[in-house]
Short mmCIF file of C-alpha atoms in Angstrom, two decimals:
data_model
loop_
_atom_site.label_atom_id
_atom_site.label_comp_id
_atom_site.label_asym_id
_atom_site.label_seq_id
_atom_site.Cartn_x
_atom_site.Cartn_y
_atom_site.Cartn_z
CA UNK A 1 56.48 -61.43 -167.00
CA UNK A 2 58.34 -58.11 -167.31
CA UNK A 3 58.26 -55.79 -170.01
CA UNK A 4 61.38 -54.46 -171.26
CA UNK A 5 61.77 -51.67 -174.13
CA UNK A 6 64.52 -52.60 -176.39
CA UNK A 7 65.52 -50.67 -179.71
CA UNK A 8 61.86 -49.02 -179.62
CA UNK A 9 59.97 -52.75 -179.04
CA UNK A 10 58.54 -53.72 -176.23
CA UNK A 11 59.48 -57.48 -174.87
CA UNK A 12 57.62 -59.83 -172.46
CA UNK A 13 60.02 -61.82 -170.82
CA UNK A 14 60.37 -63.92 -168.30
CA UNK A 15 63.96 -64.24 -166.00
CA UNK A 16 64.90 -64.73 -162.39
CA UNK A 17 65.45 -61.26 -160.27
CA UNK A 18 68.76 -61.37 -159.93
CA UNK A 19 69.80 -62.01 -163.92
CA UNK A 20 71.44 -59.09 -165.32
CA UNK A 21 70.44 -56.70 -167.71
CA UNK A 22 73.16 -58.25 -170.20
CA UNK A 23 71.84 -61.60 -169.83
CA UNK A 24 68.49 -61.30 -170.65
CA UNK A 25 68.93 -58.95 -173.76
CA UNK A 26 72.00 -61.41 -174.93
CA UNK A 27 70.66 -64.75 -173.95
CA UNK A 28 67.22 -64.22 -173.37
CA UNK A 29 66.57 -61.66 -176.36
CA UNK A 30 69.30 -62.56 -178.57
CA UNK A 31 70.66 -59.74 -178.56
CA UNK A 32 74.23 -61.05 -179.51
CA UNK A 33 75.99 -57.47 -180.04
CA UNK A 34 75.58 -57.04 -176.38
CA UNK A 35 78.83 -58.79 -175.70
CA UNK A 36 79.27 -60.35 -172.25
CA UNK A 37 82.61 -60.45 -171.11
CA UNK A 38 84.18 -59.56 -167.80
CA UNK A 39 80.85 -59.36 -165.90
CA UNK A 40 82.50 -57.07 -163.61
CA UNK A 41 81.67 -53.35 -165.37
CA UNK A 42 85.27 -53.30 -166.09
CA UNK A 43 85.99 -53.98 -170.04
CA UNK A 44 82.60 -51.77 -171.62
CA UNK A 45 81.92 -54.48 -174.37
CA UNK A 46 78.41 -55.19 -172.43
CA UNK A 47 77.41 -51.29 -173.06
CA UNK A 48 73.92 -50.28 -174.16
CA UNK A 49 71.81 -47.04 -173.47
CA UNK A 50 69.70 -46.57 -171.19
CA UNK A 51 67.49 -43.68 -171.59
CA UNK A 52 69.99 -42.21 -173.43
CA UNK A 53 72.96 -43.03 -170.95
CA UNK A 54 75.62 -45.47 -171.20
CA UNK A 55 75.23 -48.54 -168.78
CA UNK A 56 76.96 -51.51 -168.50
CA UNK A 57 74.17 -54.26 -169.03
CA UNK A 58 76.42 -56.70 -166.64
CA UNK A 59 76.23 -54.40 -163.65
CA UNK A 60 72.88 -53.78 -163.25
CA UNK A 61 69.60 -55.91 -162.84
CA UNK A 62 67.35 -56.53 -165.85
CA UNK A 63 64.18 -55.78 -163.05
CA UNK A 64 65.91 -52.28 -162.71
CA UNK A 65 65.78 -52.01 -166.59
CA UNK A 66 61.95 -51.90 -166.42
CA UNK A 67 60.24 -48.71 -167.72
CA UNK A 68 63.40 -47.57 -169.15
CA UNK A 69 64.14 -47.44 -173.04
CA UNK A 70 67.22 -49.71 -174.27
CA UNK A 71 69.48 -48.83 -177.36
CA UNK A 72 71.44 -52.10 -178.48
CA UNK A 73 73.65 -51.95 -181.54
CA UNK A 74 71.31 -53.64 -183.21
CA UNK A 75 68.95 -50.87 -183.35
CA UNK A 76 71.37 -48.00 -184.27
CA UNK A 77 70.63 -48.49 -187.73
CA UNK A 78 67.71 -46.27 -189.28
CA UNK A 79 65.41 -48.32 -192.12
CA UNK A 80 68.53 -50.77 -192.43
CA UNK A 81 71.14 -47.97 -193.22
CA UNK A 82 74.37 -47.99 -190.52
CA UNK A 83 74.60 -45.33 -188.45
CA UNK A 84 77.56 -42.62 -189.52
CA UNK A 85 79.63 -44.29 -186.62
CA UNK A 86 79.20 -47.65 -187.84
CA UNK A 87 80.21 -46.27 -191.23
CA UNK A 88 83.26 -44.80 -190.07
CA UNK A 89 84.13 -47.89 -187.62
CA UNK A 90 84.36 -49.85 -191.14
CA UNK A 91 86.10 -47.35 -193.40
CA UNK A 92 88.65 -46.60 -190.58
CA UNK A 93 89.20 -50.04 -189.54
CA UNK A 94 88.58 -49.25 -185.98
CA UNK A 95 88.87 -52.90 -185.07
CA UNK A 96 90.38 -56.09 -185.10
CA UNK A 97 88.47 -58.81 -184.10
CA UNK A 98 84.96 -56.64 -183.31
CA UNK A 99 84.24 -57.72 -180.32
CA UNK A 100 84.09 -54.95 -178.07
CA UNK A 101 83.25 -52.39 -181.28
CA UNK A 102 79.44 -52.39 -180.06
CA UNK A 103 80.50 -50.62 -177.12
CA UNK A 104 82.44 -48.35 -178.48
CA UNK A 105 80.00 -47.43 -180.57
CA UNK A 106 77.27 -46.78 -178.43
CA UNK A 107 79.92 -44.68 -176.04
CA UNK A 108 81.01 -42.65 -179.33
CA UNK A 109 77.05 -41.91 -180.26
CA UNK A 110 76.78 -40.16 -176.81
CA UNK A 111 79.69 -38.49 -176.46
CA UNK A 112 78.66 -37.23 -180.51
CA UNK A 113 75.41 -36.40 -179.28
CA UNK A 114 76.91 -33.88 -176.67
CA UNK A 115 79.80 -32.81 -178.46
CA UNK A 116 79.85 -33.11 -182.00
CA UNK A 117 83.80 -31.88 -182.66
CA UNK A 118 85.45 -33.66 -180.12
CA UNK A 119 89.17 -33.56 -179.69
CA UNK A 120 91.00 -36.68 -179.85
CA UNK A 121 91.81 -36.42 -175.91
CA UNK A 122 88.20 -35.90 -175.70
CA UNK A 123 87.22 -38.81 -177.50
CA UNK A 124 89.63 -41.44 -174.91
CA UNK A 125 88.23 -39.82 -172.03
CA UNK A 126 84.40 -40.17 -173.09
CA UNK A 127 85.64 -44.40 -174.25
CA UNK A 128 87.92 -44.77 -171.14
CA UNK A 129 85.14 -47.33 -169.43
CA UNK A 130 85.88 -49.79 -172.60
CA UNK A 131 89.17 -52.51 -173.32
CA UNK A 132 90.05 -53.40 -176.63
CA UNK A 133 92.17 -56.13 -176.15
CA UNK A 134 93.27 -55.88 -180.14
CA UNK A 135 94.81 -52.43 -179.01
CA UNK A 136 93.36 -50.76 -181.77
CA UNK A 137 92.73 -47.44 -180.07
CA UNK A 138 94.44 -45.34 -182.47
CA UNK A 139 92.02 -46.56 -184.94
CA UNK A 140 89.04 -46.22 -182.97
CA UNK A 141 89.90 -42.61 -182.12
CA UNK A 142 90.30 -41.96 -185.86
CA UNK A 143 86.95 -43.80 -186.33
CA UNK A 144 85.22 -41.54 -184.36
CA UNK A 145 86.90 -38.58 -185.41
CA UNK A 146 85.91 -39.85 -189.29
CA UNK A 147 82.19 -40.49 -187.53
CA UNK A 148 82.20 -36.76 -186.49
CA UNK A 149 83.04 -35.34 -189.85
CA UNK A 150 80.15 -37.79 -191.66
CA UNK A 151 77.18 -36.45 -188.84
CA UNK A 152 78.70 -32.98 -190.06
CA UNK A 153 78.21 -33.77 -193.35
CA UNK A 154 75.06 -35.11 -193.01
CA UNK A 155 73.96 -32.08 -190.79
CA UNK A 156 74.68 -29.83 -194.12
CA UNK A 157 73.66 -31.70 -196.46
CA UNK B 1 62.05 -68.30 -176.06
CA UNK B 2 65.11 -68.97 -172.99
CA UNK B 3 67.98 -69.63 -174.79
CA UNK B 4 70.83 -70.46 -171.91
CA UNK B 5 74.02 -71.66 -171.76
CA UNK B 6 74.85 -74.17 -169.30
CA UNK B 7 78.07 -72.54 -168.25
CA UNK B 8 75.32 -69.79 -166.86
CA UNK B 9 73.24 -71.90 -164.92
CA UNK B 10 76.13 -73.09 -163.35
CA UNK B 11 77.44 -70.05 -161.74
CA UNK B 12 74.12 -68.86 -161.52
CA UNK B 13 72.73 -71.77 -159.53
CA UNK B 14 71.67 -68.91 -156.55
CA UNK B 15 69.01 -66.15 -156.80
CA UNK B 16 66.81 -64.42 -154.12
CA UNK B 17 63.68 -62.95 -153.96
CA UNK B 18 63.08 -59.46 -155.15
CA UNK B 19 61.16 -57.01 -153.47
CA UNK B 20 59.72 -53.55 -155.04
CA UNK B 21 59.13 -50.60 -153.09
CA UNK B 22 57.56 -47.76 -154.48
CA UNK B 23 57.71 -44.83 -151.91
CA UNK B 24 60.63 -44.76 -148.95
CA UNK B 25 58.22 -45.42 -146.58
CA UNK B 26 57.57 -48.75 -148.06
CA UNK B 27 61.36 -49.56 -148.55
CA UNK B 28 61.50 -49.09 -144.67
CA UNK B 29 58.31 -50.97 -144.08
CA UNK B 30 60.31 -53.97 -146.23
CA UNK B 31 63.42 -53.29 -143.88
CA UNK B 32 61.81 -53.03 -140.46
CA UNK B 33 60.27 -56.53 -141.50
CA UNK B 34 63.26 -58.33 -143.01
CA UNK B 35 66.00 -56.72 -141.26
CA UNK B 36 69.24 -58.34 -141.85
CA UNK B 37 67.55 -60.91 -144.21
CA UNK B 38 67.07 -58.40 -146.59
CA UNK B 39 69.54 -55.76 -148.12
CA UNK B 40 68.50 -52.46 -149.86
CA UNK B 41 69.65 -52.41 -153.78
CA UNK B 42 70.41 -48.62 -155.03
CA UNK B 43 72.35 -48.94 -157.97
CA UNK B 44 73.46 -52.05 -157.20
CA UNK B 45 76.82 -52.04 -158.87
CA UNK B 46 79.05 -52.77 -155.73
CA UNK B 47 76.39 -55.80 -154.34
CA UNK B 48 76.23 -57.08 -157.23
CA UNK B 49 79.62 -57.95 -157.87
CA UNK B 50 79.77 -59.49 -154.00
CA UNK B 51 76.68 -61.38 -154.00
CA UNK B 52 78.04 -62.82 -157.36
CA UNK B 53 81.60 -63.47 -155.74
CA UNK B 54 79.55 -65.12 -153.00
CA UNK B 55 81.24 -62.14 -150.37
CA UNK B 56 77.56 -60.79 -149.31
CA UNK B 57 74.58 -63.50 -148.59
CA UNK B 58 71.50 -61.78 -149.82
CA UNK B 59 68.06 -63.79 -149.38
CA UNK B 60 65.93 -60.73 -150.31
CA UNK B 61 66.91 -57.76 -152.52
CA UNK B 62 64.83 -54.13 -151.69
CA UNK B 63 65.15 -52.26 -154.97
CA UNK B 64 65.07 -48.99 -154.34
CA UNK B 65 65.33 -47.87 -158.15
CA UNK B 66 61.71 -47.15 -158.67
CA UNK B 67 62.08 -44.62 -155.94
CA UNK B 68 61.96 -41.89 -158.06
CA UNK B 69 61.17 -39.21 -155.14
CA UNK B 70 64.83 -39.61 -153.57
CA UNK B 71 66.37 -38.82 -157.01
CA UNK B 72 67.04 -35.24 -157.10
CA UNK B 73 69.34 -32.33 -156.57
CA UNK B 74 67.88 -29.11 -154.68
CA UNK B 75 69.83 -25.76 -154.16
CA UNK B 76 68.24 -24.11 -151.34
CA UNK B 77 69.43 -20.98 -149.10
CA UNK B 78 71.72 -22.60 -147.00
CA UNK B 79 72.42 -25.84 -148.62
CA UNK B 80 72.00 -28.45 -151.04
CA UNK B 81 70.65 -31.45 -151.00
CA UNK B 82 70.83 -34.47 -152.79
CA UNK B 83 68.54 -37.14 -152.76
CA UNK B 84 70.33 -40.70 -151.69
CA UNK B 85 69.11 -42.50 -155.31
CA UNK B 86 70.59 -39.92 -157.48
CA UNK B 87 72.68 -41.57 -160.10
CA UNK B 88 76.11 -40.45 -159.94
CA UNK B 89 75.66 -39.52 -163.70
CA UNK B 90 73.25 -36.18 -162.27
CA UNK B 91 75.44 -34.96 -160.49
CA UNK B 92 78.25 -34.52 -163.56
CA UNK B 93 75.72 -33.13 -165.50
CA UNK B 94 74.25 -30.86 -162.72
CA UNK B 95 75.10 -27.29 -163.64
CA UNK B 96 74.50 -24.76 -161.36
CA UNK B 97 76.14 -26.06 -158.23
CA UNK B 98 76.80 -23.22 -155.36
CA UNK B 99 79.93 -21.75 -155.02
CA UNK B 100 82.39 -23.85 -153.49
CA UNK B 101 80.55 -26.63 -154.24
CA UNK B 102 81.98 -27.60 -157.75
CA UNK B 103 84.56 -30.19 -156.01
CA UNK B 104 81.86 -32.42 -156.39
CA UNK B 105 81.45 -32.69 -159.97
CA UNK B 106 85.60 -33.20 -160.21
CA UNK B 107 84.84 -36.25 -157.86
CA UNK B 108 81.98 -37.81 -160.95
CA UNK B 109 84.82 -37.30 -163.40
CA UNK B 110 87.07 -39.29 -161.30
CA UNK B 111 84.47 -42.18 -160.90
CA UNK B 112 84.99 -45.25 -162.18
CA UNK B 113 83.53 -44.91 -166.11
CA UNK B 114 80.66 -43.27 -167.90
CA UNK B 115 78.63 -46.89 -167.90
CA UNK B 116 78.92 -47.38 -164.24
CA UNK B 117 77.74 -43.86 -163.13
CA UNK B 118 74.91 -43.81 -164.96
CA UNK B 119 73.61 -46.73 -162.20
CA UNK B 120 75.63 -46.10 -159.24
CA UNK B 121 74.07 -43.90 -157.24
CA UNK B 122 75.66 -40.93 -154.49
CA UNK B 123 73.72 -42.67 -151.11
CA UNK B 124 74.95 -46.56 -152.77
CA UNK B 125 78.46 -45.09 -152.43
CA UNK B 126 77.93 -43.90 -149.06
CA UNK B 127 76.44 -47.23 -147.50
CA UNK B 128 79.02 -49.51 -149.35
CA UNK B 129 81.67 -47.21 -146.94
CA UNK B 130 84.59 -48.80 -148.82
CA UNK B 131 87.71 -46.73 -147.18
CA UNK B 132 88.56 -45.14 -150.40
CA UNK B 133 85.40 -44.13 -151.11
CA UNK B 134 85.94 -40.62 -152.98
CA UNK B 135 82.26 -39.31 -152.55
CA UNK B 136 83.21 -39.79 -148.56
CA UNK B 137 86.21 -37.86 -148.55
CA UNK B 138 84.68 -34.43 -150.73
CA UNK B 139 81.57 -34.43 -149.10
CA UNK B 140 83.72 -35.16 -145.49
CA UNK B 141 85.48 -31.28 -146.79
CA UNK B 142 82.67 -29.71 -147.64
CA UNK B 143 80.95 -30.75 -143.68
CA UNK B 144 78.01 -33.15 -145.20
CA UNK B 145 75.28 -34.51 -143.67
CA UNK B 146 72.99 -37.36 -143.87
CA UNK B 147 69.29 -37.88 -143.11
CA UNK B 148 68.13 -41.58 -141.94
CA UNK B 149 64.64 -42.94 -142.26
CA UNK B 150 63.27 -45.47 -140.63
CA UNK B 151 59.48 -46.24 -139.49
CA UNK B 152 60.12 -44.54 -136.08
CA UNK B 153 61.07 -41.03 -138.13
CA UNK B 154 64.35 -39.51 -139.30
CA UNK B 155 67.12 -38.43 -137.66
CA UNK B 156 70.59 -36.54 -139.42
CA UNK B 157 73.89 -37.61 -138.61
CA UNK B 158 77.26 -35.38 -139.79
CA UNK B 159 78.76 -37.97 -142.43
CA UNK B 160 82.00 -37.64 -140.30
CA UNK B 161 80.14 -39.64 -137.54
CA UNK B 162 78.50 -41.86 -140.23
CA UNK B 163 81.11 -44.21 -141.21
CA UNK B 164 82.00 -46.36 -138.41
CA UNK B 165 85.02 -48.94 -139.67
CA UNK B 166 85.48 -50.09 -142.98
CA UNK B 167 82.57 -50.96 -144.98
CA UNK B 168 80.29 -49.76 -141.43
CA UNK B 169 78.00 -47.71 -141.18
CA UNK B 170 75.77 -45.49 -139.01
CA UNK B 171 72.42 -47.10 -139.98
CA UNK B 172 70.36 -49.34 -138.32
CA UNK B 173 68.90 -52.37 -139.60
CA UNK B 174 65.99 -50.93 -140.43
CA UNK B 175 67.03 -47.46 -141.40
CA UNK B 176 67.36 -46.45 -145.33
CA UNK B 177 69.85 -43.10 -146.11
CA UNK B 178 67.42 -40.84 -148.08
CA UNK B 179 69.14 -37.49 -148.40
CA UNK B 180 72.63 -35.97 -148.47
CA UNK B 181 72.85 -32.22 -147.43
CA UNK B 182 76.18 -29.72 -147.83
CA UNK B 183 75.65 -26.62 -146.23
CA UNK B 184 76.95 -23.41 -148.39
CA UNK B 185 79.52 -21.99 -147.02
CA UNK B 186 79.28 -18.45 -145.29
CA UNK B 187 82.16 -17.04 -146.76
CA UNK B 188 84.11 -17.53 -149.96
CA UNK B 189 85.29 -20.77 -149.84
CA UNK B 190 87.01 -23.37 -151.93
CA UNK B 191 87.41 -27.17 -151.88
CA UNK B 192 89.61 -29.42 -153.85
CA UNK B 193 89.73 -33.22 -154.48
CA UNK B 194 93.08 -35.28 -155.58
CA UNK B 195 93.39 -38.85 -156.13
CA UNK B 196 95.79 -41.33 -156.78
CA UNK B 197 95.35 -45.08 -158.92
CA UNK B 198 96.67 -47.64 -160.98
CA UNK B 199 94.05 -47.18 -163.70
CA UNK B 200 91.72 -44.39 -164.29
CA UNK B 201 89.07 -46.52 -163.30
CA UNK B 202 90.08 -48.51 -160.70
CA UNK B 203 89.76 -47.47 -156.86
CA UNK B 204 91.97 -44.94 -155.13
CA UNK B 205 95.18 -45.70 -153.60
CA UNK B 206 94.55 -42.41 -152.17
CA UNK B 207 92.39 -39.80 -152.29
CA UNK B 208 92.11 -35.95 -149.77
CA UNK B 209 90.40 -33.15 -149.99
CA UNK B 210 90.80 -29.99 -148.69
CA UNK B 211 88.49 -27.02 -148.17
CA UNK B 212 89.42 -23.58 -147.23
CA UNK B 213 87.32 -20.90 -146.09
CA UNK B 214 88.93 -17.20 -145.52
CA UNK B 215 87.77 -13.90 -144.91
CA UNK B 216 87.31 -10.62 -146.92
CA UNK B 217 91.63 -10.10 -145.91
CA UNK B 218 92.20 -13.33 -147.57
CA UNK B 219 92.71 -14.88 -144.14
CA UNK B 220 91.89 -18.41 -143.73
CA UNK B 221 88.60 -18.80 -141.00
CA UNK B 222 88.12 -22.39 -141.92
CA UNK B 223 90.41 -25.58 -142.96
CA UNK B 224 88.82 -28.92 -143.88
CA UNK B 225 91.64 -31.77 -144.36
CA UNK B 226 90.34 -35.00 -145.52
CA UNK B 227 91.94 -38.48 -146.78
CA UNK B 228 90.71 -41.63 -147.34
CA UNK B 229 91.71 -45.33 -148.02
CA UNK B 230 94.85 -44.57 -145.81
CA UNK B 231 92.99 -45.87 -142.83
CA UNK B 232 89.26 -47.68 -142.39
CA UNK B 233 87.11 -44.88 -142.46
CA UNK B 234 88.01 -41.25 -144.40
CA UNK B 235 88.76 -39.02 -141.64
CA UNK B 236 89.98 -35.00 -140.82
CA UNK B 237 93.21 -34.29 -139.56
CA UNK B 238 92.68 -31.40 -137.23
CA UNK B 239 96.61 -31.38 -136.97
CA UNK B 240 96.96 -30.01 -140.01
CA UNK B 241 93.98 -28.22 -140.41
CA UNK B 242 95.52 -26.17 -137.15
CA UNK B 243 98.70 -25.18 -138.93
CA UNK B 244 96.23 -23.05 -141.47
CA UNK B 245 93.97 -21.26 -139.29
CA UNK B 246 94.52 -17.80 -139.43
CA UNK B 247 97.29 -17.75 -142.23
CA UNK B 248 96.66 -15.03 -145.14
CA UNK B 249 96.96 -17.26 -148.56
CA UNK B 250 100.27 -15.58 -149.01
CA UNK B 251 101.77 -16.95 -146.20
CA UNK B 252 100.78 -20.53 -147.34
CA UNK B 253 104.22 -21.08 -149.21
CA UNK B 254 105.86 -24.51 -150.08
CA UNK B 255 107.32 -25.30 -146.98
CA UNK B 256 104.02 -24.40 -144.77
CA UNK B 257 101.68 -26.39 -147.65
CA UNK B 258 104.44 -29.32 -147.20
CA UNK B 259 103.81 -29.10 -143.10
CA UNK B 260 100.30 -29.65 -143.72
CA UNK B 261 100.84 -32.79 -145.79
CA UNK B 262 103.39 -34.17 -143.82
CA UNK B 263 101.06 -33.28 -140.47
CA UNK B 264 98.02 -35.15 -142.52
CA UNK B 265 100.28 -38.02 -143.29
CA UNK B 266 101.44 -38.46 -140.05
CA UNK B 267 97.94 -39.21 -139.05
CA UNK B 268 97.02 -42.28 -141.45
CA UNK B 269 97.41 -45.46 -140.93
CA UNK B 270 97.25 -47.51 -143.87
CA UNK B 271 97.91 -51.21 -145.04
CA UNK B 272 99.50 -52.75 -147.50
CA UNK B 273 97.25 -54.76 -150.11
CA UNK B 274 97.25 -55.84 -153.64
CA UNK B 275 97.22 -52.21 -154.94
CA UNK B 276 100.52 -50.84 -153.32
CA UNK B 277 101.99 -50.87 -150.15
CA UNK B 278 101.26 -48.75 -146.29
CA UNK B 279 104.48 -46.96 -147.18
CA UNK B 280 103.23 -45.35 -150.14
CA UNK B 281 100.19 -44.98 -149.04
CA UNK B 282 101.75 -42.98 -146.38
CA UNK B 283 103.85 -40.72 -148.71
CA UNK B 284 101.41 -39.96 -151.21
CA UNK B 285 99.26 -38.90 -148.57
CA UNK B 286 101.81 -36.01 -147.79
CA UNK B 287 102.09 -35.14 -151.87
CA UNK B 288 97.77 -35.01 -152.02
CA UNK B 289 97.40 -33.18 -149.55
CA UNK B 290 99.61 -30.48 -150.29
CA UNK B 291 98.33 -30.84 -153.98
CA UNK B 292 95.19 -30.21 -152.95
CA UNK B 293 95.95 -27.60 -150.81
CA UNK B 294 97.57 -25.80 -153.35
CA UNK B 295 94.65 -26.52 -155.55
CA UNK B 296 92.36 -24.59 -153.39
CA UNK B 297 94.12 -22.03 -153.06
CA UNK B 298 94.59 -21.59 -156.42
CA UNK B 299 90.81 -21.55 -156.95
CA UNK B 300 90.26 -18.70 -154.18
CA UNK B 301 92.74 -16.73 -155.66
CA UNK B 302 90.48 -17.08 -159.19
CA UNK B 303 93.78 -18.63 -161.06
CA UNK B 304 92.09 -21.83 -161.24
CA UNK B 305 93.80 -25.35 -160.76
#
């Protein structure tokens, strides 16, 4: 058995070595917002935080997860209430079809943690390891832009 | 409490057995014992993908990530070192790097995306020795070197004698790369990185680097030229490198900057593959060079790139 820390929890499980760190949270866990796609640390959808840092969950080994702390989507939310980003994701529309918004989200909290006014150039650079096949970029930017203005907000008030 | 799909299990159907070390000594112990049966796992990104492709056999995995001693970055008098487990991620972040130094945190922007440096690691890079590795090519500029470990003791190699072909190494079978060390440079000194791709994350098509070292006259003492994925290691042309020894940065106009690249150019030998083809390879070659040439300069002079 292996203990892994996910959205402040710990987890016994039990996997083989070489399942991914996507696997076990998604089909192991049940973590469903950890969406497996590519499997080849190309597309971002598969994102959580590790520690704090962005990681693709397909590209590395749940084993190497051990000891570390794991953000999924589904523990952004404080006491049930979304996160700002979330918030923003919604009342911009900055999707289509949602699948690959989990990533983006996580991305967007650390680039928000680091830089709270980002510039829209800014913003695709820190999301340039995630695809939305929808295209809805311009959206997404706007979402996090909107997401930037609500921690503000939030900040002063 | 498993909940799998069968679709998994299917491509899945392989594993292998998964070893632990917790100090470098006891990564080499696992090494010396397995040798060739085994393979060391540092970020893991690159296996990974291979083992899953079914390119690499791997009966045992070493996973070196609990080896928290050889994650690090030290500034010392004369050099810096970097320990071989440090996450690509630290070194982005890192910032105080000596002067002349700073190439290598334009290299981490360059690399593949935020999710994948955070567990690829600088000494994972190095032992993968793909030809257009871009760690190989700055740290090939700025004169890097390498210590090895193994059970019989440690020995450093200059990285331009590490890579050997194209995804070969230096390292014996039972030998584990635990510390990358660039040496500051004695006079003011600058080094630049360019790249070229498809996709901001994908590999290069090409990537050089160029470091310049010059006296208090603004003459040039030292010229590092360095491309890679143009042949199947990164290497230096010393051709080019020649045509700048001496020259005051003010006598480093177009034409002389365009010599260099041209020189540089003349020296690769690349193939044509899915990403583009040897003959573009070849000319781009030429344009980075000079790019980067005119890059370093540019940062000597204090103007910035």
């Amino acid at each position: 058995m292996t203990t892994l820390h996910v959205n402040g929890k710990a987890y016994q499980v039990e996997f083989p070595p070489h399942e991914t760190l996507g696997h076990v949270l998604n089909k192991r866990l049940g973590f469903t917002g950890v969406r497996i796609s590519c499997e080849e640390g190309e597309c971002g959808s598969c994102t959580v935080l590790m520690d704090g840092a962005p990681a693709a969950s397909c590209m590395v080994l749940a084993m190497q997860a051990e000891g570390k702390e794991i953000l999924t989507i589904e523990g952004l939310h404080s006491n049930g209430d979304l996160h700002p980003i979330q918030q923003a994701f919604i009342e911009e529309h900055g999707f289509q079809c949602g699948f690959c918004t989990p990533g983006f989200i996580l991305s967007a909290k650390v680039l928000l943690d680091e830089n709270p006014h980002p510039q829209p150039k800014e913003i695709a650079e820190a999301l340039n390891g995630h695809i939305c096949r929808c295209g809805s970029y311009p959206k997404i930017i706007r979402s996090v832009q909107r997401a930037a203005e609500m921690m503000e907000e939030g900040r002063d008030g | 409490l498993s909940i799998v799909h069968g679709g998994w299990e299917i491509i899945m159907s392989r594993s292998f057995e998964y070893l632990r070390p917790i100090s470098p000594a006891e990564a080499c112990e696992l090494k010396a014992k397995y040798k060739g049966e085994a393979a060391f796992w540092a970020g893991g990104t690159d296996l990974l993908l291979e083992w899953k492709r079914g390119a690499k056999e791997l009966d045992r995995c070493i996973d070196l990530t609990f080896l928290s001693d050889l994650r690090f970055i030290r500034e010392e008098d004369e050099h810096t070192t970097i320990g071989a487990l440090t996450p690509i991620a630290a070194i982005e972040t890192y910032s105080q790097f000596h002067q002349g130094l700073s190439v290598l945190k334009e290299v981490t922007k360059q690399f593949a995306t935020p999710q994948i440096r955070t567990i690829a690691t600088l000494g994972g890079n190095l032992c993968h020795a793909v030809p257009s590795a871009d760690f190989a090519v700055a740290l090939i500029a700025l004169d890097a070197e390498v210590k090895l470990m193994s059970l019989e003791g440690e020995r450093i190699v200059p990285l331009e004698a590490f890579f050997k072909e194209a995804k070969q190494t230096a390292l014996k079978e039972d030998e584990l790369l635990v510390e990358i060390t660039i040496p500051h440079p004695p006079r003011h000194s600058e080094c630049a990185f360019q790249r070229v791709t498809r996709t901001s994350v994908d590999i290069a098509l090409v990537n050089a680097a160029v470091r310049l070292m010059v006296d208090e006259k603004d003459c040039v003492l030292e010229a590092r030229v360095a491309l890679g994925a143009v042949a199947p290691i990164s290497f230096r042309s010393n051709a080019a490198e020649e045509l700048l020894l001496g020259k005051g940065l003010d006598e480093i106009n177009e034409e002389l900057s365009d010599q260099v690249g041209k020189r540089a150019a003349e020296e690769t030998r690349p193939i044509s593959d899915v990403r583009t083809t040897a003959a573009y390879r070849k000319h781009v070659s030429r344009v980075l060079v000079q790019r980067a040439l005119v890059d370093a300069m540019g940062m000597l002079k204090g103007v910035g790139s």
